[in-house]
């Protein structure tokens, strides 16, 4: 009886128990992985005072402003600006504010240097577009407030660095003057503003920077005219080119008098035939001229004459001038020599002497050096040392000091343009693909950390270390395929033409490859990534590979380029420079005996080209000849067309892999009322969860499943701009679901008072799209489901 009572009691207690899940304290907020990048750096300002953290503030081509730790390259803080909010310049004011000029010189902001919080924001207005220039003078103060000078929108603005108040404005557009430089005079509160009126009239203004008062204005005409950028070689002298680009014009505006001096490039012993341009720089008494594929370093002598000090025909990059001690200047020259990069720091105006000369080994996968910024520091012996911040062709960022790479950042991952996945290799029995070796010290350290975590004695740094060990030892970080197929390689393609393979478990870079330029194409653009070979079963000995398709130039008629990359090793298997263009790439759902997927490339003449070019591929294609359809969207013309294969190409050169096409149908949207802004289709390899949906009334609704479904969104022409560019009464959004085989419109819906941008996802039988409602002043999402009524059961 007692035993029965105990059993009943245990059953009762177990029935009352509510199962629950929990996390350890060190697992709270834990994610698989999270990475932050900034993009290709274009401006950099060092902040290396004796007190506080040493940092470098940068702006990038991805419209990012960031503060980086100069010791380790980590991000202190970063801000990602809007797509159209391009950064024009950065500087540091009062030692505590980061000043940024963006949006074509119309937005000026101040950010708190330690934490990146925005202090103030000012909007600068003007009547005409002009080159944006930012100048933070070092000795101009108004009641302990530094001035910020900005030339933009045809005006010169003086702005307070404390609160962003615009103190005064002078309009140069009213005088038809295009400002080229704003120059601060040494030990003075005066500035020079120089520019052109038309192509031949030069203007020099002397202005009191404290109140904007005009002190002097001189103008002079040059019969040869001016063209291109100017190079400022001193506080009262600049150099530019004449309209023929064969004469260097030295313009002096000192002593309230403008003087021109002409120097023919032929007099310098150089041939001016070809493309001649002055490269932007801020070297005192020196500038750089690029002629075709070589560069000239030219110095302005004390007699105001020009002389060539150095000539290079290989890749060379020069930094801006750096003032490092009692008015002394230095600049860096970076040259490539095989697998090495030579970094030389020279004193200002003295090309023959060197302050520092170093050589470092550089990974060829980083490409060429594109930019260099230098900073100085004091060595233990009180001599001056220099560090260089280098921006590479692959958008990576490196800090070099004392001939070594201190740290590097793979910031190309901030500009991913395409991504696909690749299966990991199968782990063979008794063989581990990824070998991880641990030393005894690391083993003991890991156990000590775990013990401290168990006893709740772990510090925040210990908790982070425990999380890192857990992720490293996790099954998710193995380099082999798991049972469910969750572990994969993420193959990403970036704007820098660099491909990365990231492990899906911990996000680490497994390999990277920079697609090098070919002899026939030195400017590949518009790259896209496709799965080329995905071996299964009988072809397991082959490694998977991806196809990269680009074009040689910006025009849609430019010839295409192909690259094939092994996803396990990161090696480029092959590459081709094609004679035809590729305006559209269509992966077909067919593979050959080696699991290579068939692809169709559509050129600008609407012909299609089959790849791979093998007899087996053409045999497979001819069998499915009558079942291949595709569509094209001409958003600018408001036309969607459906296409099919017609016949082999007829021409002078017979190509068995080229085919003519025919138009099956077309939908023309009225340009006066609708403009195409989005077109989305289903993924071809998508797996359907279930073909039916059971309602609450136990009715069965069959999903309309079609791989040929296309979602199209159009807006009123007046509402095709940015949000708020149109009134609600003149804005509408129309969405369509179209069958791309027949051209039949299956569904149409209108959202009045709405506009784009439209982002949509089409999957199975539903589409979710996102837009802006002007009447409600909010973003909204709509869902549309489509069912097959022909299969409805009555």
PDB file of N, CA, C and O in Angstrom, residues 702-766:
ATOM      1  N   UNK A 702      -5.117  24.384 -52.793  1.00  0.00           N
ATOM      2  CA  UNK A 702      -3.888  23.976 -53.466  1.00  0.00           C
ATOM      3  C   UNK A 702      -3.121  25.215 -53.937  1.00  0.00           C
ATOM      4  O   UNK A 702      -3.671  26.093 -54.612  1.00  0.00           O
ATOM      5  N   UNK A 703      -1.866  25.260 -53.570  1.00  0.00           N
ATOM      6  CA  UNK A 703      -1.023  26.395 -53.936  1.00  0.00           C
ATOM      7  C   UNK A 703      -0.769  26.412 -55.445  1.00  0.00           C
ATOM      8  O   UNK A 703      -0.618  25.371 -56.072  1.00  0.00           O
ATOM      9  N   UNK A 704      -0.719  27.629 -55.984  1.00  0.00           N
ATOM     10  CA  UNK A 704      -0.333  27.785 -57.383  1.00  0.00           C
ATOM     11  C   UNK A 704       1.196  27.832 -57.416  1.00  0.00           C
ATOM     12  O   UNK A 704       1.819  28.853 -57.126  1.00  0.00           O
ATOM     13  N   UNK A 705       1.794  26.697 -57.733  1.00  0.00           N
ATOM     14  CA  UNK A 705       3.254  26.563 -57.728  1.00  0.00           C
ATOM     15  C   UNK A 705       3.749  26.646 -59.171  1.00  0.00           C
ATOM     16  O   UNK A 705       3.415  25.807 -59.997  1.00  0.00           O
ATOM     17  N   UNK A 706       4.540  27.672 -59.446  1.00  0.00           N
ATOM     18  CA  UNK A 706       5.084  27.849 -60.795  1.00  0.00           C
ATOM     19  C   UNK A 706       6.449  28.514 -60.693  1.00  0.00           C
ATOM     20  O   UNK A 706       6.600  29.548 -60.032  1.00  0.00           O
ATOM     21  N   UNK A 707       7.431  27.914 -61.345  1.00  0.00           N
ATOM     22  CA  UNK A 707       8.758  28.522 -61.402  1.00  0.00           C
ATOM     23  C   UNK A 707       8.809  29.689 -62.375  1.00  0.00           C
ATOM     24  O   UNK A 707       9.829  30.371 -62.470  1.00  0.00           O
ATOM     25  N   UNK A 708       7.725  29.901 -63.090  1.00  0.00           N
ATOM     26  CA  UNK A 708       7.697  30.938 -64.125  1.00  0.00           C
ATOM     27  C   UNK A 708       6.926  32.168 -63.671  1.00  0.00           C
ATOM     28  O   UNK A 708       6.472  32.955 -64.490  1.00  0.00           O
ATOM     29  N   UNK A 709       6.763  32.342 -62.361  1.00  0.00           N
ATOM     30  CA  UNK A 709       6.019  33.465 -61.833  1.00  0.00           C
ATOM     31  C   UNK A 709       6.954  34.658 -61.652  1.00  0.00           C
ATOM     32  O   UNK A 709       8.080  34.514 -61.148  1.00  0.00           O
ATOM     33  N   UNK A 710       6.488  35.836 -62.035  1.00  0.00           N
ATOM     34  CA  UNK A 710       7.279  37.065 -61.937  1.00  0.00           C
ATOM     35  C   UNK A 710       6.466  38.132 -61.215  1.00  0.00           C
ATOM     36  O   UNK A 710       5.306  38.385 -61.571  1.00  0.00           O
ATOM     37  N   UNK A 711       7.088  38.751 -60.218  1.00  0.00           N
ATOM     38  CA  UNK A 711       6.475  39.877 -59.508  1.00  0.00           C
ATOM     39  C   UNK A 711       7.054  41.172 -60.072  1.00  0.00           C
ATOM     40  O   UNK A 711       8.268  41.339 -60.168  1.00  0.00           O
ATOM     41  N   UNK A 712       6.180  42.088 -60.448  1.00  0.00           N
ATOM     42  CA  UNK A 712       6.595  43.385 -61.013  1.00  0.00           C
ATOM     43  C   UNK A 712       5.896  44.493 -60.244  1.00  0.00           C
ATOM     44  O   UNK A 712       4.697  44.397 -59.962  1.00  0.00           O
ATOM     45  N   UNK A 713       6.646  45.533 -59.895  1.00  0.00           N
ATOM     46  CA  UNK A 713       6.088  46.699 -59.211  1.00  0.00           C
ATOM     47  C   UNK A 713       6.344  47.946 -60.046  1.00  0.00           C
ATOM     48  O   UNK A 713       7.462  48.157 -60.535  1.00  0.00           O
ATOM     49  N   UNK A 714       5.312  48.757 -60.210  1.00  0.00           N
ATOM     50  CA  UNK A 714       5.433  50.023 -60.933  1.00  0.00           C
ATOM     51  C   UNK A 714       4.893  51.149 -60.060  1.00  0.00           C
ATOM     52  O   UNK A 714       4.050  50.924 -59.188  1.00  0.00           O
ATOM     53  N   UNK A 715       5.394  52.360 -60.282  1.00  0.00           N
ATOM     54  CA  UNK A 715       4.917  53.532 -59.546  1.00  0.00           C
ATOM     55  C   UNK A 715       4.615  54.645 -60.536  1.00  0.00           C
ATOM     56  O   UNK A 715       5.024  54.597 -61.704  1.00  0.00           O
ATOM     57  N   UNK A 716       3.905  55.635 -60.052  1.00  0.00           N
ATOM     58  CA  UNK A 716       3.653  56.818 -60.864  1.00  0.00           C
ATOM     59  C   UNK A 716       4.973  57.525 -61.144  1.00  0.00           C
ATOM     60  O   UNK A 716       5.848  57.571 -60.275  1.00  0.00           O
ATOM     61  N   UNK A 717       5.165  58.081 -62.340  1.00  0.00           N
ATOM     62  CA  UNK A 717       6.444  58.724 -62.664  1.00  0.00           C
ATOM     63  C   UNK A 717       6.845  59.802 -61.668  1.00  0.00           C
ATOM     64  O   UNK A 717       8.024  59.949 -61.342  1.00  0.00           O
ATOM     65  N   UNK A 718       5.868  60.560 -61.156  1.00  0.00           N
ATOM     66  CA  UNK A 718       6.187  61.607 -60.187  1.00  0.00           C
ATOM     67  C   UNK A 718       6.651  61.035 -58.859  1.00  0.00           C
ATOM     68  O   UNK A 718       7.315  61.727 -58.080  1.00  0.00           O
ATOM     69  N   UNK A 719       6.296  59.783 -58.592  1.00  0.00           N
ATOM     70  CA  UNK A 719       6.651  59.151 -57.320  1.00  0.00           C
ATOM     71  C   UNK A 719       7.846  58.223 -57.450  1.00  0.00           C
ATOM     72  O   UNK A 719       8.090  57.403 -56.577  1.00  0.00           O
ATOM     73  N   UNK A 720       8.602  58.343 -58.544  1.00  0.00           N
ATOM     74  CA  UNK A 720       9.743  57.450 -58.752  1.00  0.00           C
ATOM     75  C   UNK A 720      11.011  57.948 -58.081  1.00  0.00           C
ATOM     76  O   UNK A 720      12.019  57.254 -58.079  1.00  0.00           O
ATOM     77  N   UNK A 721      10.946  59.157 -57.480  1.00  0.00           N
ATOM     78  CA  UNK A 721      12.109  59.702 -56.802  1.00  0.00           C
ATOM     79  C   UNK A 721      12.176  59.248 -55.358  1.00  0.00           C
ATOM     80  O   UNK A 721      11.632  58.205 -54.973  1.00  0.00           O
ATOM     81  N   UNK A 722      12.846  60.060 -54.543  1.00  0.00           N
ATOM     82  CA  UNK A 722      12.995  59.723 -53.127  1.00  0.00           C
ATOM     83  C   UNK A 722      11.666  59.910 -52.405  1.00  0.00           C
ATOM     84  O   UNK A 722      10.737  60.558 -52.913  1.00  0.00           O
ATOM     85  N   UNK A 723      11.573  59.344 -51.209  1.00  0.00           N
ATOM     86  CA  UNK A 723      10.335  59.410 -50.427  1.00  0.00           C
ATOM     87  C   UNK A 723      10.003  60.857 -50.110  1.00  0.00           C
ATOM     88  O   UNK A 723      10.845  61.619 -49.628  1.00  0.00           O
ATOM     89  N   UNK A 724       8.755  61.222 -50.395  1.00  0.00           N
ATOM     90  CA  UNK A 724       8.308  62.589 -50.171  1.00  0.00           C
ATOM     91  C   UNK A 724       8.421  63.480 -51.386  1.00  0.00           C
ATOM     92  O   UNK A 724       8.068  64.658 -51.331  1.00  0.00           O
ATOM     93  N   UNK A 725       8.910  62.929 -52.514  1.00  0.00           N
ATOM     94  CA  UNK A 725       9.053  63.742 -53.720  1.00  0.00           C
ATOM     95  C   UNK A 725       7.719  63.974 -54.424  1.00  0.00           C
ATOM     96  O   UNK A 725       7.649  64.775 -55.359  1.00  0.00           O
ATOM     97  N   UNK A 726       6.677  63.277 -54.000  1.00  0.00           N
ATOM     98  CA  UNK A 726       5.353  63.429 -54.619  1.00  0.00           C
ATOM     99  C   UNK A 726       4.289  63.495 -53.538  1.00  0.00           C
ATOM    100  O   UNK A 726       4.458  62.982 -52.428  1.00  0.00           O
ATOM    101  N   UNK A 727       3.171  64.162 -53.855  1.00  0.00           N
ATOM    102  CA  UNK A 727       2.032  64.216 -52.940  1.00  0.00           C
ATOM    103  C   UNK A 727       1.292  62.887 -52.964  1.00  0.00           C
ATOM    104  O   UNK A 727       1.326  62.161 -53.972  1.00  0.00           O
ATOM    105  N   UNK A 728       0.575  62.535 -51.882  1.00  0.00           N
ATOM    106  CA  UNK A 728      -0.167  61.270 -51.865  1.00  0.00           C
ATOM    107  C   UNK A 728      -1.188  61.144 -52.989  1.00  0.00           C
ATOM    108  O   UNK A 728      -1.433  60.039 -53.489  1.00  0.00           O
ATOM    109  N   UNK A 729      -1.781  62.284 -53.414  1.00  0.00           N
ATOM    110  CA  UNK A 729      -2.803  62.224 -54.457  1.00  0.00           C
ATOM    111  C   UNK A 729      -2.225  61.906 -55.830  1.00  0.00           C
ATOM    112  O   UNK A 729      -2.958  61.445 -56.722  1.00  0.00           O
ATOM    113  N   UNK A 730      -0.939  62.152 -56.030  1.00  0.00           N
ATOM    114  CA  UNK A 730      -0.334  61.893 -57.337  1.00  0.00           C
ATOM    115  C   UNK A 730       0.654  60.732 -57.285  1.00  0.00           C
ATOM    116  O   UNK A 730       1.503  60.595 -58.163  1.00  0.00           O
ATOM    117  N   UNK A 731       0.534  59.909 -56.242  1.00  0.00           N
ATOM    118  CA  UNK A 731       1.421  58.746 -56.092  1.00  0.00           C
ATOM    119  C   UNK A 731       0.584  57.481 -55.976  1.00  0.00           C
ATOM    120  O   UNK A 731      -0.448  57.464 -55.313  1.00  0.00           O
ATOM    121  N   UNK A 732       1.030  56.432 -56.645  1.00  0.00           N
ATOM    122  CA  UNK A 732       0.401  55.128 -56.522  1.00  0.00           C
ATOM    123  C   UNK A 732       1.417  54.047 -56.854  1.00  0.00           C
ATOM    124  O   UNK A 732       2.399  54.270 -57.564  1.00  0.00           O
ATOM    125  N   UNK A 733       1.162  52.878 -56.296  1.00  0.00           N
ATOM    126  CA  UNK A 733       2.008  51.709 -56.513  1.00  0.00           C
ATOM    127  C   UNK A 733       1.139  50.593 -57.064  1.00  0.00           C
ATOM    128  O   UNK A 733       0.094  50.280 -56.492  1.00  0.00           O
ATOM    129  N   UNK A 734       1.547  49.998 -58.187  1.00  0.00           N
ATOM    130  CA  UNK A 734       0.804  48.917 -58.820  1.00  0.00           C
ATOM    131  C   UNK A 734       1.702  47.686 -58.862  1.00  0.00           C
ATOM    132  O   UNK A 734       2.857  47.766 -59.303  1.00  0.00           O
ATOM    133  N   UNK A 735       1.177  46.549 -58.380  1.00  0.00           N
ATOM    134  CA  UNK A 735       1.955  45.301 -58.379  1.00  0.00           C
ATOM    135  C   UNK A 735       1.266  44.288 -59.285  1.00  0.00           C
ATOM    136  O   UNK A 735       0.030  44.250 -59.386  1.00  0.00           O
ATOM    137  N   UNK A 736       2.071  43.472 -59.942  1.00  0.00           N
ATOM    138  CA  UNK A 736       1.582  42.474 -60.888  1.00  0.00           C
ATOM    139  C   UNK A 736       2.221  41.124 -60.575  1.00  0.00           C
ATOM    140  O   UNK A 736       3.370  41.051 -60.124  1.00  0.00           O
ATOM    141  N   UNK A 737       1.482  40.074 -60.860  1.00  0.00           N
ATOM    142  CA  UNK A 737       2.015  38.720 -60.919  1.00  0.00           C
ATOM    143  C   UNK A 737       1.812  38.233 -62.343  1.00  0.00           C
ATOM    144  O   UNK A 737       0.667  38.161 -62.832  1.00  0.00           O
ATOM    145  N   UNK A 738       2.918  37.896 -63.028  1.00  0.00           N
ATOM    146  CA  UNK A 738       2.894  37.605 -64.461  1.00  0.00           C
ATOM    147  C   UNK A 738       3.470  36.226 -64.708  1.00  0.00           C
ATOM    148  O   UNK A 738       4.492  35.842 -64.121  1.00  0.00           O
ATOM    149  N   UNK A 739       2.831  35.467 -65.589  1.00  0.00           N
ATOM    150  CA  UNK A 739       3.353  34.190 -66.059  1.00  0.00           C
ATOM    151  C   UNK A 739       4.337  34.479 -67.185  1.00  0.00           C
ATOM    152  O   UNK A 739       3.961  35.013 -68.234  1.00  0.00           O
ATOM    153  N   UNK A 740       5.607  34.112 -66.987  1.00  0.00           N
ATOM    154  CA  UNK A 740       6.633  34.483 -67.961  1.00  0.00           C
ATOM    155  C   UNK A 740       6.653  33.590 -69.192  1.00  0.00           C
ATOM    156  O   UNK A 740       7.388  33.876 -70.145  1.00  0.00           O
ATOM    157  N   UNK A 741       5.873  32.505 -69.206  1.00  0.00           N
ATOM    158  CA  UNK A 741       5.808  31.659 -70.406  1.00  0.00           C
ATOM    159  C   UNK A 741       4.787  32.219 -71.390  1.00  0.00           C
ATOM    160  O   UNK A 741       5.052  32.320 -72.593  1.00  0.00           O
ATOM    161  N   UNK A 742       3.626  32.595 -70.893  1.00  0.00           N
ATOM    162  CA  UNK A 742       2.545  33.068 -71.755  1.00  0.00           C
ATOM    163  C   UNK A 742       2.399  34.581 -71.757  1.00  0.00           C
ATOM    164  O   UNK A 742       1.745  35.133 -72.644  1.00  0.00           O
ATOM    165  N   UNK A 743       2.970  35.266 -70.738  1.00  0.00           N
ATOM    166  CA  UNK A 743       2.791  36.706 -70.630  1.00  0.00           C
ATOM    167  C   UNK A 743       1.463  37.096 -70.009  1.00  0.00           C
ATOM    168  O   UNK A 743       1.101  38.283 -70.008  1.00  0.00           O
ATOM    169  N   UNK A 744       0.729  36.133 -69.471  1.00  0.00           N
ATOM    170  CA  UNK A 744      -0.581  36.433 -68.890  1.00  0.00           C
ATOM    171  C   UNK A 744      -0.417  37.072 -67.522  1.00  0.00           C
ATOM    172  O   UNK A 744       0.371  36.621 -66.697  1.00  0.00           O
ATOM    173  N   UNK A 745      -1.182  38.139 -67.271  1.00  0.00           N
ATOM    174  CA  UNK A 745      -1.178  38.798 -65.965  1.00  0.00           C
ATOM    175  C   UNK A 745      -2.153  38.052 -65.066  1.00  0.00           C
ATOM    176  O   UNK A 745      -3.363  38.062 -65.283  1.00  0.00           O
ATOM    177  N   UNK A 746      -1.632  37.404 -64.040  1.00  0.00           N
ATOM    178  CA  UNK A 746      -2.450  36.594 -63.145  1.00  0.00           C
ATOM    179  C   UNK A 746      -3.093  37.421 -62.045  1.00  0.00           C
ATOM    180  O   UNK A 746      -4.165  37.052 -61.540  1.00  0.00           O
ATOM    181  N   UNK A 747      -2.459  38.498 -61.662  1.00  0.00           N
ATOM    182  CA  UNK A 747      -2.991  39.299 -60.553  1.00  0.00           C
ATOM    183  C   UNK A 747      -2.486  40.729 -60.684  1.00  0.00           C
ATOM    184  O   UNK A 747      -1.351  40.968 -61.105  1.00  0.00           O
ATOM    185  N   UNK A 748      -3.341  41.686 -60.281  1.00  0.00           N
ATOM    186  CA  UNK A 748      -2.962  43.100 -60.313  1.00  0.00           C
ATOM    187  C   UNK A 748      -3.600  43.803 -59.122  1.00  0.00           C
ATOM    188  O   UNK A 748      -4.771  43.571 -58.817  1.00  0.00           O
ATOM    189  N   UNK A 749      -2.817  44.629 -58.439  1.00  0.00           N
ATOM    190  CA  UNK A 749      -3.326  45.348 -57.280  1.00  0.00           C
ATOM    191  C   UNK A 749      -2.712  46.744 -57.253  1.00  0.00           C
ATOM    192  O   UNK A 749      -1.528  46.918 -57.558  1.00  0.00           O
ATOM    193  N   UNK A 750      -3.524  47.753 -56.842  1.00  0.00           N
ATOM    194  CA  UNK A 750      -3.070  49.139 -56.774  1.00  0.00           C
ATOM    195  C   UNK A 750      -3.094  49.622 -55.336  1.00  0.00           C
ATOM    196  O   UNK A 750      -4.089  49.429 -54.627  1.00  0.00           O
ATOM    197  N   UNK A 751      -1.988  50.251 -54.905  1.00  0.00           N
ATOM    198  CA  UNK A 751      -1.909  50.881 -53.593  1.00  0.00           C
ATOM    199  C   UNK A 751      -1.852  52.392 -53.825  1.00  0.00           C
ATOM    200  O   UNK A 751      -0.826  52.919 -54.262  1.00  0.00           O
ATOM    201  N   UNK A 752      -2.941  53.079 -53.550  1.00  0.00           N
ATOM    202  CA  UNK A 752      -2.989  54.522 -53.752  1.00  0.00           C
ATOM    203  C   UNK A 752      -2.236  55.236 -52.626  1.00  0.00           C
ATOM    204  O   UNK A 752      -2.275  54.823 -51.463  1.00  0.00           O
ATOM    205  N   UNK A 753      -1.539  56.319 -52.985  1.00  0.00           N
ATOM    206  CA  UNK A 753      -0.788  57.082 -51.998  1.00  0.00           C
ATOM    207  C   UNK A 753       0.474  56.395 -51.529  1.00  0.00           C
ATOM    208  O   UNK A 753       0.977  56.712 -50.447  1.00  0.00           O
ATOM    209  N   UNK A 754       1.005  55.456 -52.311  1.00  0.00           N
ATOM    210  CA  UNK A 754       2.210  54.723 -51.919  1.00  0.00           C
ATOM    211  C   UNK A 754       3.290  54.905 -52.979  1.00  0.00           C
ATOM    212  O   UNK A 754       3.011  55.206 -54.147  1.00  0.00           O
ATOM    213  N   UNK A 755       4.545  54.731 -52.567  1.00  0.00           N
ATOM    214  CA  UNK A 755       5.659  54.806 -53.505  1.00  0.00           C
ATOM    215  C   UNK A 755       6.801  53.917 -53.017  1.00  0.00           C
ATOM    216  O   UNK A 755       6.738  53.341 -51.922  1.00  0.00           O
ATOM    217  N   UNK A 756       7.810  53.778 -53.870  1.00  0.00           N
ATOM    218  CA  UNK A 756       8.942  52.931 -53.535  1.00  0.00           C
ATOM    219  C   UNK A 756       9.913  53.634 -52.621  1.00  0.00           C
ATOM    220  O   UNK A 756       9.617  54.722 -52.104  1.00  0.00           O
ATOM    221  N   UNK A 757      11.070  53.004 -52.343  1.00  0.00           N
ATOM    222  CA  UNK A 757      11.556  51.789 -52.999  1.00  0.00           C
ATOM    223  C   UNK A 757      10.787  50.548 -52.570  1.00  0.00           C
ATOM    224  O   UNK A 757      10.294  50.486 -51.441  1.00  0.00           O
ATOM    225  N   UNK A 758      10.689  49.581 -53.493  1.00  0.00           N
ATOM    226  CA  UNK A 758       9.973  48.336 -53.239  1.00  0.00           C
ATOM    227  C   UNK A 758      10.989  47.207 -53.115  1.00  0.00           C
ATOM    228  O   UNK A 758      11.840  47.023 -53.991  1.00  0.00           O
ATOM    229  N   UNK A 759      10.893  46.472 -52.024  1.00  0.00           N
ATOM    230  CA  UNK A 759      11.701  45.267 -51.818  1.00  0.00           C
ATOM    231  C   UNK A 759      10.734  44.096 -51.684  1.00  0.00           C
ATOM    232  O   UNK A 759       9.760  44.179 -50.925  1.00  0.00           O
ATOM    233  N   UNK A 760      10.982  43.017 -52.419  1.00  0.00           N
ATOM    234  CA  UNK A 760      10.029  41.911 -52.464  1.00  0.00           C
ATOM    235  C   UNK A 760      10.744  40.574 -52.377  1.00  0.00           C
ATOM    236  O   UNK A 760      11.904  40.439 -52.783  1.00  0.00           O
ATOM    237  N   UNK A 761      10.022  39.591 -51.845  1.00  0.00           N
ATOM    238  CA  UNK A 761      10.479  38.202 -51.802  1.00  0.00           C
ATOM    239  C   UNK A 761       9.360  37.341 -52.356  1.00  0.00           C
ATOM    240  O   UNK A 761       8.222  37.406 -51.879  1.00  0.00           O
ATOM    241  N   UNK A 762       9.662  36.540 -53.380  1.00  0.00           N
ATOM    242  CA  UNK A 762       8.688  35.649 -54.012  1.00  0.00           C
ATOM    243  C   UNK A 762       9.107  34.213 -53.717  1.00  0.00           C
ATOM    244  O   UNK A 762      10.213  33.792 -54.074  1.00  0.00           O
ATOM    245  N   UNK A 763       8.239  33.474 -53.040  1.00  0.00           N
ATOM    246  CA  UNK A 763       8.542  32.100 -52.663  1.00  0.00           C
ATOM    247  C   UNK A 763       7.264  31.283 -52.700  1.00  0.00           C
ATOM    248  O   UNK A 763       6.193  31.764 -52.294  1.00  0.00           O
ATOM    249  N   UNK A 764       7.374  30.051 -53.198  1.00  0.00           N
ATOM    250  CA  UNK A 764       6.229  29.151 -53.329  1.00  0.00           C
ATOM    251  C   UNK A 764       5.085  29.883 -54.038  1.00  0.00           C
ATOM    252  O   UNK A 764       5.228  30.311 -55.167  1.00  0.00           O
ATOM    253  N   UNK A 765       3.943  30.082 -53.330  1.00  0.00           N
ATOM    254  CA  UNK A 765       2.794  30.735 -53.959  1.00  0.00           C
ATOM    255  C   UNK A 765       2.514  32.095 -53.343  1.00  0.00           C
ATOM    256  O   UNK A 765       1.426  32.645 -53.504  1.00  0.00           O
ATOM    257  N   UNK A 766       3.472  32.669 -52.618  1.00  0.00           N
ATOM    258  CA  UNK A 766       3.232  33.954 -51.967  1.00  0.00           C
ATOM    259  C   UNK A 766       4.365  34.927 -52.258  1.00  0.00           C
ATOM    260  O   UNK A 766       5.492  34.555 -52.558  1.00  0.00           O
TER     261      UNK A 766
END
